[in-house]
Every structure is written in C-alpha cells, then in structure tokens.
Coordinates of C-alpha atoms in Angstrom, one line a residue:
M1 CA 0.0 0.0 0.0
T2 CA 1.3 3.5 -0.9
K3 CA 2.3 5.5 2.0
K4 CA 1.0 9.1 2.5
I5 CA 2.4 12.1 4.3
H6 CA 0.3 14.9 5.6
L7 CA 2.6 17.9 5.2
V8 CA 1.9 20.8 7.5
F9 CA 3.5 24.2 6.8
K10 CA 4.1 26.2 10.0
T11 CA 6.1 29.0 11.6
H12 CA 7.1 29.0 15.2
L13 CA 5.6 32.1 16.8
D14 CA 7.5 33.9 19.6
I15 CA 5.7 37.0 20.7
G16 CA 9.1 38.7 21.2
F17 CA 12.5 36.9 21.2
T18 CA 13.6 38.0 17.7
D19 CA 12.8 41.6 18.7
H20 CA 10.4 43.6 20.9
A21 CA 6.9 42.0 20.9
T22 CA 5.3 45.0 19.3
K23 CA 7.7 44.8 16.4
V24 CA 7.2 41.1 16.0
R25 CA 3.4 41.4 16.0
A26 CA 3.6 44.1 13.3
Q27 CA 5.9 41.9 11.3
Y28 CA 3.4 39.1 11.2
H29 CA 0.5 41.4 10.3
E30 CA 2.4 43.5 7.7
R31 CA 4.6 40.8 6.1
F32 CA 4.1 37.2 7.2
I33 CA 0.4 36.7 7.0
P34 CA 0.2 38.5 3.6
Q35 CA 3.2 36.3 2.5
A36 CA 1.4 33.2 3.6
I37 CA -1.7 34.3 1.6
D38 CA 0.4 35.1 -1.4
T39 CA 2.0 31.6 -1.4
G40 CA -1.3 29.9 -0.8
E41 CA -3.1 31.8 -3.5
H42 CA -0.3 30.9 -6.0
F43 CA -0.8 27.2 -5.4
F44 CA -4.5 27.6 -5.2
A45 CA -4.4 29.0 -8.8
E46 CA -2.3 26.0 -9.9
D47 CA -4.7 23.5 -8.4
P48 CA -7.7 24.7 -6.4
E49 CA -8.6 21.1 -5.3
H50 CA -5.2 20.2 -4.1
P51 CA -3.1 23.3 -3.4
K52 CA 0.5 22.5 -2.3
F53 CA 0.5 25.1 0.6
I54 CA -1.7 25.4 3.7
W55 CA -0.3 27.5 6.5
T56 CA -1.1 26.6 10.1
T57 CA -0.8 28.8 13.1
G58 CA -2.1 29.4 16.6
A59 CA -5.6 30.8 16.8
W60 CA -4.6 34.1 18.5
L61 CA -2.6 35.3 15.5
I62 CA -5.5 34.8 13.1
W63 CA -7.9 36.4 15.6
D64 CA -5.6 39.4 16.1
H65 CA -5.2 40.0 12.4
L66 CA -9.0 39.9 11.8
N67 CA -9.6 42.3 14.7
S68 CA -6.7 44.8 14.2
Q69 CA -6.0 45.1 10.4
S70 CA -7.5 47.1 7.6
A71 CA -10.6 45.9 5.8
E72 CA -8.6 45.0 2.8
R73 CA -6.3 42.7 4.8
V74 CA -9.1 41.2 6.7
Q75 CA -11.0 40.4 3.5
R76 CA -7.8 38.7 2.0
L77 CA -7.5 36.6 5.1
E78 CA -11.1 35.7 5.2
R79 CA -10.9 34.5 1.5
A80 CA -7.8 32.5 2.3
I81 CA -9.6 30.8 5.2
D82 CA -12.6 30.1 3.1
R83 CA -10.4 28.5 0.5
G84 CA -8.7 26.3 3.1
L85 CA -5.3 28.0 2.6
I86 CA -4.9 29.3 6.2
R87 CA -5.8 27.2 9.2
W88 CA -5.5 27.7 13.0
H89 CA -5.2 25.1 15.6
A90 CA -7.0 25.1 19.0
L91 CA -4.4 26.8 21.2
P92 CA -3.7 30.5 21.0
F93 CA 0.1 30.1 21.1
T94 CA 2.7 28.2 23.2
T95 CA 2.4 28.7 26.9
H96 CA 3.9 27.7 30.2
S97 CA 0.7 26.0 31.0
E98 CA 1.6 25.2 34.6
L99 CA 1.2 28.9 35.4
M100 CA -2.4 29.0 34.3
S101 CA -5.7 28.3 36.1
P102 CA -8.3 26.2 34.2
A103 CA -10.3 29.4 33.6
V104 CA -7.4 31.3 32.0
F105 CA -6.5 28.2 29.9
R106 CA -10.1 28.1 28.7
A107 CA -9.8 31.8 27.8
G108 CA -6.9 30.9 25.5
L109 CA -9.1 28.2 23.9
S110 CA -11.8 30.7 23.3
Y111 CA -9.9 32.3 20.3
S112 CA -10.2 29.1 18.3
Q113 CA -13.8 28.6 19.4
E114 CA -14.7 32.1 18.2
L115 CA -13.0 31.5 14.9
D116 CA -14.7 28.1 14.5
K117 CA -18.1 29.7 15.0
R118 CA -17.3 32.6 12.6
F119 CA -16.0 30.3 9.8
G120 CA -18.0 27.1 10.3
K121 CA -15.1 25.0 11.4
Q122 CA -14.6 22.4 14.2
T123 CA -11.0 22.4 15.3
I124 CA -9.9 19.2 17.0
A125 CA -6.1 19.6 16.9
S126 CA -3.6 21.7 18.9
K127 CA 0.1 22.3 19.0
M128 CA 2.7 23.7 21.3
T129 CA 6.3 24.2 20.3
D130 CA 9.6 24.8 22.0
V131 CA 8.6 24.3 25.7
P132 CA 9.6 20.7 26.6
G133 CA 6.5 19.8 28.6
H134 CA 3.2 20.6 30.1
T135 CA 0.9 19.7 33.0
I136 CA -1.6 16.9 32.7
G137 CA -4.2 19.4 33.9
I138 CA -4.6 20.6 30.3
V139 CA -6.0 17.2 29.2
P140 CA -9.5 17.5 30.6
L141 CA -9.7 21.1 29.4
L142 CA -8.7 20.2 25.8
A143 CA -11.1 17.2 25.8
E144 CA -13.9 19.4 27.2
A145 CA -13.4 21.7 24.2
G146 CA -13.5 18.9 21.7
V147 CA -9.8 18.9 21.1
N148 CA -8.5 15.4 21.0
F149 CA -5.0 15.8 19.4
L150 CA -2.0 17.6 20.7
H151 CA 1.4 17.8 18.9
L152 CA 4.3 18.8 21.1
G153 CA 7.5 19.8 19.3
V154 CA 10.4 20.3 21.7
N155 CA 13.4 22.6 21.5
S156 CA 16.0 20.3 20.3
A157 CA 18.6 21.3 22.9
S158 CA 16.2 20.3 25.8
P159 CA 15.3 16.8 27.0
P160 CA 11.7 15.9 26.5
P161 CA 10.0 13.7 29.1
D162 CA 10.6 10.0 28.7
V163 CA 7.3 9.0 27.1
P164 CA 6.3 7.1 23.9
D165 CA 6.3 9.1 20.6
V166 CA 2.5 8.7 20.4
F167 CA 0.3 8.0 23.3
R168 CA -3.0 8.5 24.9
W169 CA -2.5 11.0 27.7
R170 CA -5.1 10.2 30.4
A171 CA -6.0 12.6 33.2
P172 CA -7.1 11.4 36.7
D173 CA -10.8 12.0 35.8
G174 CA -10.5 9.7 32.8
A175 CA -10.4 12.3 30.1
E176 CA -7.8 11.6 27.4
I177 CA -6.3 13.0 24.2
V178 CA -3.8 11.6 21.7
V179 CA -0.3 13.2 21.9
L180 CA 2.4 13.1 19.3
Y181 CA 5.8 14.1 20.9
Q182 CA 8.8 15.0 18.8
K183 CA 12.3 16.1 19.8
S184 CA 12.2 19.1 17.4
Y185 CA 9.6 21.7 16.4
G186 CA 8.2 19.1 14.0
E187 CA 9.5 16.3 11.7
T188 CA 8.2 13.5 9.5
S189 CA 7.1 10.4 11.3
F190 CA 4.9 7.4 10.8
P191 CA 3.4 5.8 14.0
E192 CA 4.1 2.1 14.1
G193 CA 1.8 0.2 11.7
F194 CA 0.5 3.4 10.0
D195 CA 0.7 4.0 6.3
E196 CA -0.2 7.7 6.8
G197 CA 2.4 9.9 8.5
L198 CA 2.7 13.6 9.6
G199 CA 5.4 15.8 8.2
F200 CA 6.3 19.4 8.8
A201 CA 7.8 22.2 6.7
H202 CA 8.6 24.2 9.8
T203 CA 10.3 27.6 9.7
N204 CA 12.1 28.7 12.9
D205 CA 11.4 31.4 15.3
N206 CA 9.5 34.3 13.6
M207 CA 11.1 33.5 10.3
G208 CA 7.8 33.7 8.5
P209 CA 6.0 31.4 6.0
Q210 CA 7.6 29.9 2.9
S211 CA 7.7 31.7 -0.4
V212 CA 6.7 29.9 -3.6
P213 CA 10.2 28.7 -4.3
Q214 CA 10.8 27.7 -0.7
T215 CA 7.5 25.7 -0.8
V216 CA 8.7 23.9 -3.9
D217 CA 12.0 23.2 -2.2
A218 CA 10.2 21.7 0.8
W219 CA 8.2 19.4 -1.3
R220 CA 11.3 18.3 -3.3
E221 CA 13.2 17.6 -0.1
L222 CA 10.4 15.6 1.4
Q223 CA 9.9 13.6 -1.8
G224 CA 13.6 12.9 -2.0
H225 CA 13.6 11.4 1.5
N226 CA 10.4 9.5 0.9
P227 CA 10.4 8.2 -2.7
G228 CA 7.2 6.7 -3.8
T229 CA 5.2 8.3 -1.0
E230 CA 2.1 10.4 -1.7
I231 CA 2.4 13.8 -0.2
V232 CA -0.5 16.2 0.4
A233 CA -0.5 19.7 2.0
S234 CA -2.6 19.1 5.0
T235 CA -3.7 20.3 8.5
L236 CA -3.2 19.1 12.0
D237 CA -6.9 18.5 12.2
A238 CA -6.8 16.1 9.2
Y239 CA -4.0 14.0 10.8
G240 CA -5.5 14.3 14.3
E241 CA -8.7 12.6 13.0
I242 CA -6.7 9.6 11.8
L243 CA -4.9 9.2 15.1
W244 CA -8.0 9.6 17.1
A245 CA -9.9 7.0 15.1
R246 CA -7.1 4.5 15.9
R247 CA -6.3 5.7 19.4
E248 CA -6.8 2.2 21.0
Q249 CA -3.5 1.2 19.4
F250 CA -1.6 3.7 21.4
P251 CA -0.2 3.2 25.0
V252 CA -1.8 5.1 27.9
V253 CA 0.3 7.5 29.8
D254 CA -1.2 8.8 33.0
L255 CA 1.9 10.6 34.4
E256 CA 2.4 14.3 34.9
L257 CA 5.0 15.6 32.5
G258 CA 5.8 19.0 33.9
D259 CA 7.8 21.8 32.3
N260 CA 11.6 21.7 32.7
W261 CA 11.7 25.4 31.5
I262 CA 9.4 26.6 34.3
H263 CA 12.3 28.2 36.2
G264 CA 12.0 31.0 33.6
A265 CA 8.8 32.2 35.3
G266 CA 10.8 33.0 38.4
T267 CA 12.9 35.6 36.6
D268 CA 10.2 38.4 37.0
P269 CA 8.7 38.0 40.5
D270 CA 6.7 41.2 40.4
K271 CA 5.1 40.3 37.1
L272 CA 4.3 36.8 38.3
K273 CA 2.9 38.0 41.6
R274 CA 0.5 40.4 39.9
F275 CA -0.4 37.8 37.3
L276 CA -1.5 35.3 40.0
H277 CA -3.5 38.0 41.8
L278 CA -5.3 39.0 38.5
Q279 CA -5.8 35.3 37.6
R280 CA -7.5 34.7 40.9
L281 CA -9.8 37.6 40.2
Y282 CA -10.6 36.2 36.7
D283 CA -11.3 32.8 38.2
G284 CA -13.9 34.5 40.3
F285 CA -15.4 36.2 37.3
A286 CA -15.5 32.9 35.5
D287 CA -17.4 31.3 38.4
E288 CA -19.8 34.3 38.5
A289 CA -20.5 35.6 35.0
L290 CA -18.3 36.4 32.0
T291 CA -19.2 39.7 30.3
P292 CA -17.4 40.6 27.1
S293 CA -15.0 42.9 29.0
R294 CA -14.2 40.1 31.5
R295 CA -13.6 37.7 28.6
A296 CA -11.2 40.2 27.1
F297 CA -9.5 40.5 30.5
G298 CA -9.0 36.7 30.7
R299 CA -7.6 36.6 27.2
G300 CA -5.2 39.4 28.1
L301 CA -3.9 37.3 31.0
T302 CA -3.0 34.4 28.6
M303 CA -0.4 36.7 27.1
V304 CA 1.6 36.6 30.3
A305 CA 1.7 32.8 30.2
E306 CA 2.9 32.9 26.6
H307 CA 6.4 31.4 26.6
T308 CA 8.3 34.5 25.3
W309 CA 9.3 36.9 28.1
G310 CA 11.7 39.2 26.3
V311 CA 14.3 39.5 23.5
D312 CA 16.8 36.8 22.7
I313 CA 19.6 37.4 25.2
K314 CA 22.4 35.9 23.0
S315 CA 21.5 38.3 20.2
Y316 CA 20.5 41.5 22.1
L317 CA 22.4 41.5 25.4
R318 CA 25.6 39.8 24.2
D319 CA 27.9 41.2 26.9
D320 CA 30.5 39.0 28.6
Q321 CA 32.1 41.7 30.8
A322 CA 29.7 43.4 33.1
W323 CA 29.2 40.8 35.9
D324 CA 30.6 42.4 39.0
R325 CA 28.4 45.0 40.7
P326 CA 30.2 48.2 39.6
A327 CA 30.5 47.2 36.0
F328 CA 27.0 45.8 35.9
E329 CA 25.4 49.0 37.3
A330 CA 27.4 51.1 34.9
A331 CA 26.3 49.0 32.0
R332 CA 22.6 49.4 32.9
V333 CA 23.0 53.1 32.7
A334 CA 25.2 53.5 29.7
D335 CA 25.0 50.3 27.5
Y336 CA 22.2 50.3 24.9
R337 CA 22.1 46.5 24.9
F338 CA 21.2 46.4 28.5
Q339 CA 18.5 49.1 28.1
Y340 CA 17.0 47.4 25.0
S341 CA 16.8 44.1 26.9
E342 CA 15.2 45.7 30.0
A343 CA 12.7 47.5 27.7
S344 CA 11.6 44.2 26.3
W345 CA 10.9 42.9 29.9
A346 CA 8.9 46.0 30.7
E347 CA 6.9 45.5 27.5
Q348 CA 6.0 42.0 28.6
R349 CA 4.9 43.3 32.1
A350 CA 2.6 45.8 30.3
Y351 CA 0.4 42.9 29.2
L352 CA -1.0 43.0 32.7
D353 CA -1.9 46.7 32.3
A354 CA -3.5 46.0 29.0
A355 CA -5.6 43.2 30.4
V356 CA -6.8 45.3 33.3
A357 CA -7.7 48.1 30.9
E358 CA -10.3 45.8 29.2
L359 CA -12.4 45.7 32.4
E360 CA -15.3 47.9 33.2
P361 CA -14.7 50.5 35.9
A362 CA -16.1 48.5 38.8
D363 CA -14.2 45.4 37.9
R364 CA -11.0 47.5 37.2
A365 CA -11.2 48.8 40.7
L366 CA -11.2 45.2 42.0
A367 CA -8.1 44.5 39.9
E368 CA -6.2 47.5 41.1
A369 CA -7.2 47.0 44.8
A370 CA -5.0 45.2 47.3
E371 CA -6.0 41.5 47.5
D372 CA -7.3 41.3 51.1
S373 CA -10.7 39.8 51.8
A374 CA -9.8 38.1 55.0
I375 CA -11.2 38.8 58.4
E376 CA -8.4 38.6 61.0
G377 CA -8.7 36.2 63.9
T378 CA -6.7 35.4 67.0
G379 CA -5.4 32.4 68.9
W380 CA -2.5 31.3 66.8
F381 CA 0.9 30.7 68.3
V382 CA 4.2 31.0 66.3
E383 CA 7.6 30.2 67.7
T384 CA 10.7 31.4 65.9
D385 CA 14.4 30.6 66.0
P386 CA 16.3 33.3 68.1
N387 CA 19.3 33.0 65.8
T388 CA 17.9 33.0 62.3
G389 CA 14.2 34.1 62.6
D390 CA 13.1 30.8 61.0
V391 CA 9.7 29.6 62.0
I392 CA 10.1 26.6 64.3
L393 CA 6.5 25.8 65.3
V394 CA 3.0 26.8 64.5
R395 CA 0.0 26.0 66.7
S396 CA -3.6 26.7 65.7
P397 CA -6.4 27.9 68.1
A398 CA -7.6 24.3 68.2
G399 CA -4.3 23.1 69.4
V400 CA -3.1 21.5 66.1
E401 CA 0.7 21.8 66.1
L402 CA 3.1 21.7 63.2
R403 CA 6.8 21.5 64.0
G404 CA 9.8 21.7 61.7
E405 CA 12.2 19.0 60.7
G406 CA 15.6 19.7 62.4
G407 CA 14.3 22.8 64.1
C408 CA 13.1 24.7 61.0
L409 CA 9.5 24.6 59.7
L410 CA 9.7 27.6 57.4
G411 CA 12.7 29.8 56.6
Y412 CA 14.4 32.0 54.0
R413 CA 17.6 31.1 52.2
Y414 CA 19.6 32.9 49.6
E415 CA 21.9 31.1 47.1
S416 CA 24.5 32.5 44.7
Y417 CA 26.1 30.5 41.9
D418 CA 29.2 30.7 39.8
A419 CA 30.4 29.5 36.4
S420 CA 30.9 25.9 37.7
D421 CA 27.3 25.8 38.7
V422 CA 26.2 27.0 35.2
A423 CA 28.5 24.3 33.7
A424 CA 26.8 21.7 35.9
H425 CA 23.4 22.8 34.6
M426 CA 24.6 22.6 31.0
D427 CA 26.4 19.2 31.4
T428 CA 23.3 17.6 32.9
Y429 CA 20.6 19.3 30.7
L430 CA 21.7 20.0 27.1
T431 CA 21.0 17.3 24.5
H432 CA 23.6 18.8 22.1
R433 CA 26.2 21.5 22.0
A434 CA 25.3 23.6 19.0
Q435 CA 26.5 27.1 19.5
W436 CA 23.0 28.6 19.8
A437 CA 22.2 26.0 22.5
I438 CA 25.3 26.9 24.5
L439 CA 24.6 30.6 24.2
D440 CA 21.0 30.1 25.4
H441 CA 22.1 28.5 28.6
I442 CA 25.6 29.8 29.4
K443 CA 26.5 33.0 31.3
P444 CA 29.3 34.1 29.0
G445 CA 32.2 35.7 30.9
L446 CA 31.0 34.7 34.4
D447 CA 34.1 32.7 34.9
Q448 CA 36.0 36.0 34.9
A449 CA 33.8 37.7 37.5
A450 CA 35.8 38.4 40.6
S451 CA 32.8 38.4 43.0
A452 CA 31.0 35.3 41.7
R453 CA 30.4 32.7 44.5
S454 CA 28.7 29.3 44.9
L455 CA 27.3 29.7 48.4
S456 CA 24.1 29.5 50.4
F457 CA 23.2 32.2 53.0
T458 CA 21.0 31.9 56.1
P459 CA 19.8 35.1 57.8
K460 CA 21.0 35.9 61.3
L461 CA 19.1 37.9 63.8
V462 CA 20.8 41.2 64.4
D463 CA 19.0 43.6 66.8
G464 CA 15.8 41.7 66.2
A465 CA 16.0 41.7 62.4
A466 CA 16.8 38.7 60.2
T467 CA 19.8 40.1 58.4
L468 CA 21.8 38.6 55.4
D469 CA 25.5 38.5 55.1
A470 CA 26.8 42.0 54.4
A471 CA 29.1 40.9 51.6
A472 CA 26.4 38.9 49.9
H473 CA 24.2 42.0 49.9
A474 CA 27.0 44.4 48.8
T475 CA 28.5 42.3 46.0
L476 CA 25.8 39.7 45.1
G477 CA 22.1 40.0 45.2
A478 CA 21.1 39.1 48.7
P479 CA 18.5 41.3 50.4
A480 CA 19.7 43.3 53.3
R481 CA 17.0 42.0 55.6
V482 CA 14.1 39.5 55.7
A483 CA 11.0 40.1 57.7
Y484 CA 8.3 37.6 58.7
R485 CA 4.8 38.6 59.4
F486 CA 1.9 36.4 60.6
R487 CA -1.8 37.1 60.3
A488 CA -4.6 34.9 61.7
L489 CA -7.3 34.6 59.0
D490 CA -9.5 32.3 61.0
S491 CA -9.2 29.3 63.3
R492 CA -7.7 27.1 60.5
H493 CA -5.8 29.5 58.3
L494 CA -2.7 31.5 59.0
E495 CA -1.2 33.9 56.5
I496 CA 2.6 34.0 56.6
T497 CA 4.4 36.8 54.7
V498 CA 8.1 36.6 53.9
E499 CA 9.3 40.1 53.1
L500 CA 12.6 40.8 51.2
L501 CA 13.9 44.3 52.0
D502 CA 16.5 46.1 49.8
K503 CA 17.2 43.3 47.3
P504 CA 19.7 44.6 44.8
A505 CA 19.7 43.7 41.1
N506 CA 22.4 41.1 40.3
R507 CA 23.3 39.7 37.0
M508 CA 25.2 36.8 38.4
P509 CA 23.1 33.6 38.8
E510 CA 21.2 33.6 42.1
A511 CA 18.0 32.3 43.7
S512 CA 16.0 32.8 46.9
F513 CA 13.9 30.1 48.6
V514 CA 11.4 29.7 51.4
T515 CA 11.8 26.2 52.8
F516 CA 8.8 24.4 54.2
T517 CA 9.9 21.2 56.1
P518 CA 7.3 19.8 58.5
A519 CA 8.8 17.1 60.8
G520 CA 8.5 13.5 59.5
V521 CA 8.3 12.0 56.1
H522 CA 5.4 13.3 54.0
D523 CA 3.6 12.2 50.9
W524 CA 2.9 15.4 49.1
Q525 CA 0.2 16.4 46.5
F526 CA 0.4 19.4 44.3
L527 CA -2.6 21.4 42.9
K528 CA -1.8 22.2 39.3
M529 CA -4.4 23.6 36.9
G530 CA -7.3 22.4 39.0
Q531 CA -5.9 18.8 39.5
W532 CA -4.5 17.4 42.8
L533 CA -1.5 15.3 41.6
P534 CA 1.1 13.2 43.5
A535 CA 4.1 15.4 43.7
N536 CA 6.6 12.7 42.7
R537 CA 4.5 10.8 40.1
I538 CA 6.1 12.5 37.1
A539 CA 7.8 11.3 34.0
H540 CA 11.6 10.7 33.9
K541 CA 13.3 13.8 32.3
G542 CA 10.1 15.8 33.0
G543 CA 9.7 18.9 35.0
G544 CA 9.7 17.3 38.4
Q545 CA 12.7 19.3 39.8
L546 CA 10.7 22.5 39.8
Q547 CA 7.0 22.8 39.4
A548 CA 4.4 25.6 39.4
V549 CA 1.6 24.9 41.8
A550 CA -1.4 26.6 43.3
A551 CA -1.2 24.7 46.5
V552 CA 0.6 21.8 48.2
R553 CA -0.8 19.4 50.8
T554 CA 0.0 16.4 52.9
A555 CA -1.9 14.7 55.8
G556 CA -3.6 17.5 57.8
V557 CA -1.6 20.3 56.2
E558 CA -2.1 22.6 53.2
L559 CA 0.0 25.5 52.1
R560 CA -1.0 28.0 49.3
P561 CA 1.7 30.2 47.8
L562 CA -0.2 33.3 46.7
D563 CA 2.7 35.0 44.9
T564 CA 5.5 32.5 44.3
P565 CA 4.2 29.3 42.7
L566 CA 7.5 27.5 41.9
V567 CA 8.4 24.6 44.3
A568 CA 11.3 22.3 44.4
P569 CA 12.4 19.4 46.7
T570 CA 14.8 20.4 49.5
A571 CA 17.0 17.4 48.8
T572 CA 17.8 18.5 45.2
K573 CA 20.3 21.2 44.1
F574 CA 18.8 24.0 42.0
M575 CA 21.3 24.3 39.2
P576 CA 22.1 20.8 37.9
F577 CA 19.2 19.1 36.0
N578 CA 17.9 16.1 37.8
P579 CA 16.1 13.8 35.3
S580 CA 14.7 11.4 38.0
P581 CA 11.2 11.8 39.5
P582 CA 11.5 14.2 42.4
D583 CA 11.6 13.2 46.1
F584 CA 9.7 15.6 48.2
S585 CA 9.5 13.4 51.3
S586 CA 12.0 15.5 53.3
G587 CA 10.3 18.9 52.5
L588 CA 9.8 21.6 49.9
R589 CA 11.3 24.9 49.0
F590 CA 9.5 27.7 47.2
N591 CA 11.6 29.6 44.7
L592 CA 11.0 33.4 45.1
H593 CA 13.2 34.4 42.2
N594 CA 16.0 33.1 40.0
N595 CA 17.9 33.9 36.8
K596 CA 19.1 30.4 36.1
W597 CA 19.3 30.7 32.3
G598 CA 19.2 33.1 29.4
T599 CA 17.2 32.6 26.3
N600 CA 14.6 35.4 26.5
F601 CA 13.9 35.7 30.2
P602 CA 14.9 38.7 32.5
M603 CA 18.5 38.4 33.5
W604 CA 18.3 40.3 36.8
W605 CA 15.7 41.5 39.3
G606 CA 15.8 43.8 42.3
A607 CA 13.3 45.3 44.7
E608 CA 13.2 47.7 47.6
R609 CA 10.5 45.5 49.0
F610 CA 8.9 42.2 47.9
E611 CA 6.3 40.2 49.8
A612 CA 5.8 36.5 49.3
R613 CA 2.6 35.3 51.0
F614 CA 1.7 31.8 52.0
V615 CA -1.6 30.6 53.5
L616 CA -1.2 27.7 55.9
E617 CA -4.2 25.5 56.7
L618 CA -4.1 23.2 59.7

C-alpha cells in the first residue's frame, strides 16, 4: 500500500524573542500573513482542489489579524480561510501551561472557538512548540473543548519527558487526548503500523512562512527522503482525526509531564505575583458571570503565560564583561544593549496593564485594589528561632501543632552560583552542543567575575532583624534583611508573609527560597491547573525538579503560595538538571526568584520590598 504524508506548513511564533513583541506582532501582520496568503493563492491558482501550501498557526494570531488590520487585509485573510489556505489550531500560542488556572487556559481556547463559529469549522487539533513539557491538567480542558489531538514539538537542545512518541494522555478524571511528541519543532514520522504519517515544513522562530520557491524546495526535499510516497498539503486536524480513530492502538500515559523550563517564570517575581492576583480575580469572574469585558481581560492574561518573556539574550544583550556589581550597574546606565533588553521585559509586564484596561470601571477597581478579603482572627501561636528568625513551630487555636524538621519549619535562604554551577546545569541538561544552545544557557564571561560565589546564605538575627551576610548584599544580590509577618485569618488559616527588603539587582546567577519542612516523612500532593496530583509521580526527564503549583498538601496540612508558585524538593540542588522523578519526602522549598538561564527571560531583578505570602491551613 502506498504511504502518504500529511505535510503541515508552520512557523514558530515567539511574541518577542527576535525583537520587541510590538515589532514582532507588526511583522506578522504586515509581512508574514500577507506572505502566507500570497504563497497559498499561487498554489490555489495552480490546483484549487489540491493546493500545495496550507499555512497553520495558533488561533490568536489569526484572531488578532482579523480584529486589528485594515478591511482589505481582513478580506484577504477571510478569503484564504474560506479556500482552506490558512488554518488555525485550537491553542492561541505556546504557553507555560503550569502557570495557568483552568479558567485562564479556557480563555486561551476561546480564540479558536470564536473563529470556528465565525467560519463554520470544528477544530480538534492543537500544537505547542519549544517548551519541553506541560501539565496533565490541560488534558480535561482540551477534551472538554472537543480537542483530541496535541502535537508537542520540543526545543532540540532540551530533553523531552521519557514518554512514547505517540500515546493517549489520560487525566485522573479519565479524560484523554492523543499526543504526538517530537524532539524538534516538528518532523516527519509514521506511527508504528501506519501508512499515513505527519510531516512538517517548519520555519524557525519568527522566520515567516515559505515563499513559492521555498515551498517547492520543501516538497522536493520531502519527496527525496520519501520516494514513492504520496504527499499532500494538510492540516493538524486532518491528521488528528486519523490518530483519534485508531487511538486504541496507542499506549496510555497517566503521568504528569511537567515543564523543565518553568524556572524562567521565576525571573520576574513582580510580574508573576501580579499575574497570579489577577488570575484569581478572573477565576472568580468565570465562576460568577463572564461579560465581554471580563472575557477580554482573561484573554489578556494568557499573554503573560505565553512562553516568550523578552528578547533573545544571546542576540541583544551579548555582553561578557559586566558581571561584578560596579561594571553591571554602569552598563545598565550606559549600554544600549542592557537598556534594550530591559525595555523588552517592561513591554512584557505591560500585558497586565493591557488586560486590566479591558475591564469595566467597577471590575477594574477590584483588579487594582490590594488583595485582602480576609477577616483577621486570633489564637495562633508561632515560635521562631532566636538565631535566624526561622519559624520553628505553629499552633492553631484548636491546638493543632506543626513542627519543623531539624528545628526549621519555614525559613528564608539565599543562594548564589558561579560558572561551575552553570556548567553543571549545561552538562546535565543540554542534549547537544550547537553554538546557539550553549549561548542560550551559558553565562558568558561569568568565569572571569571576581565576586561570583557558589554559596548558600542563612539570615542571622541582628537587633531583632533577620539580616543577610553584608558581603552577599553588597557584591551579590542578597536582600539586606528579611521580615516575617503572621496574620490569623480564621481558626484554621494563618497567612505567613516573607518580606525581602532592599534586594539589589544582580546579573550573576542567584535564587531565593522559602523552605517548608514539616517534621517527619510526607507524601505530598500538588494542585496544578485544578488537579491534585502526586508530587513525585512525574515522567523521567520531565519537569519534576521545579513545578508551578497553586497549593501543596500532605496529611492535615495545606499551604498555598499566593505570589511565588515555583516549588522544588529540599533534597535537590537547584542548578544541575535532575532527570529522575523528584523526592519531596523531606520537604519543599519555594523559589521566590532566579535567573538560572538566558534565552529570553529577564536576567536580573531587584526590589526595595517584595512580599511572598503563604496561607497555611491546619
């Protein structure tokens, strides 16, 4: 029987990375979408029944073009859609899905649903590219929306989770989708026993769609590698239908996969804190009633979870000298590369302002107000360490007591890293050593920094204040002081605030943690995208080492991080990649901030004052 390849033409969208997001968006609307239509129309004129080019993209880009461009451009795109030359998939773009609530993830799906309704389609396929993994919490939400196929194409320098190439991903509630996992953005593959395969003509980050000659070249190359095989320009939907019809042939995976890029979300703590606050507000709107302005607000929040958080560091920052504090601070003032990079991070933070601006005045007031709906109570007892300020013991009004392992229940720690730590990360993580992969992950020139240190710092009480090492504050990025505050919300809930004071910006790699180590061995569960999941039941090479959570719980104890969702096991070092499923039995540590890697994330962060709040339930 003759084999057949469904060839999908696609460009990887980064809303940023190759330049500031505003410029990238304009590039798509002014050049790339018209180019895709030009190419599609050429091959439609050749053969209207079987055109050799169909361009696929995320739903947001199509929606954005239809709602922001001139009438002439909109009409051209509408005609191309009607002819089947342009096709969207069900997701808006690639996200760090662990950061999202179910309601905000559904807001992302609403772009495709709106387009489907407008153009009489039923989209069943989805794709995310670059990010190595996602939470199983997306499975019920995709299935609920009628989406039964997900293609995941991973950045080739990053290890994907150890799962079959094709599998049924089954959530705890029994919902399932078919997943095709590939170790690149997309390549040609035939599932075992299949005569029909999926192929990609995939252009890289914001490179735009193929021209007519490039399309012909893509066909010739694919035919050369697959002689005698029938090739058709196709869509993810068409191939998704084939896989779904034969889904019983595929193995079932019911593991969490996680996201081994999620540390990037900790590079901008102020943005992440505000995003989580606004996401909780939107969750309430979704439970109550979604007006058009509230829907637009939720859609705006999805932009924060999009996987691009700034410009490409290896292209735009490119400095290998300004690491020590004096040189770094001078560069921030005088070096355009530093200013351009910082401007891209500010541009990404502005998505939150744009989302809030969509709300009606009464809702906007809620978004801009401090998040504080609790009624304070009394009767809680907290004991702290007289040397460090760490919390040793917490006792509820009912007498329920929680003690710390080894004397510490909850405490702040600051860590700094040097070039050897970065090398350990790269040695354990990278799947190849192409120059771009090295430059995405390395801190070039850090090995020449005089003040770089690989150390951990614990506060010491000085005149009643938890104070960090003076040298770590002066030359690295340690806050000057840490303050703990406790507020009784009711008889079962205590709010614990860890406040960083005078935290300087620091380009050298660093991280802050709040450890949570109840005495004894514990079997933890994590709340991720509405699903309570075993903390350690995660795929090998997945994102178990650091996970974004809404809450953690073990027998009789629940802790909700309101501002800092990233959590790691206390027993695992932060910098080297640990491919094994994580062991949280000895405790957790919440990452308040980090600048572990480059790519397109903020490279430094400082604050006069930053609060990380946790709600403890006993």
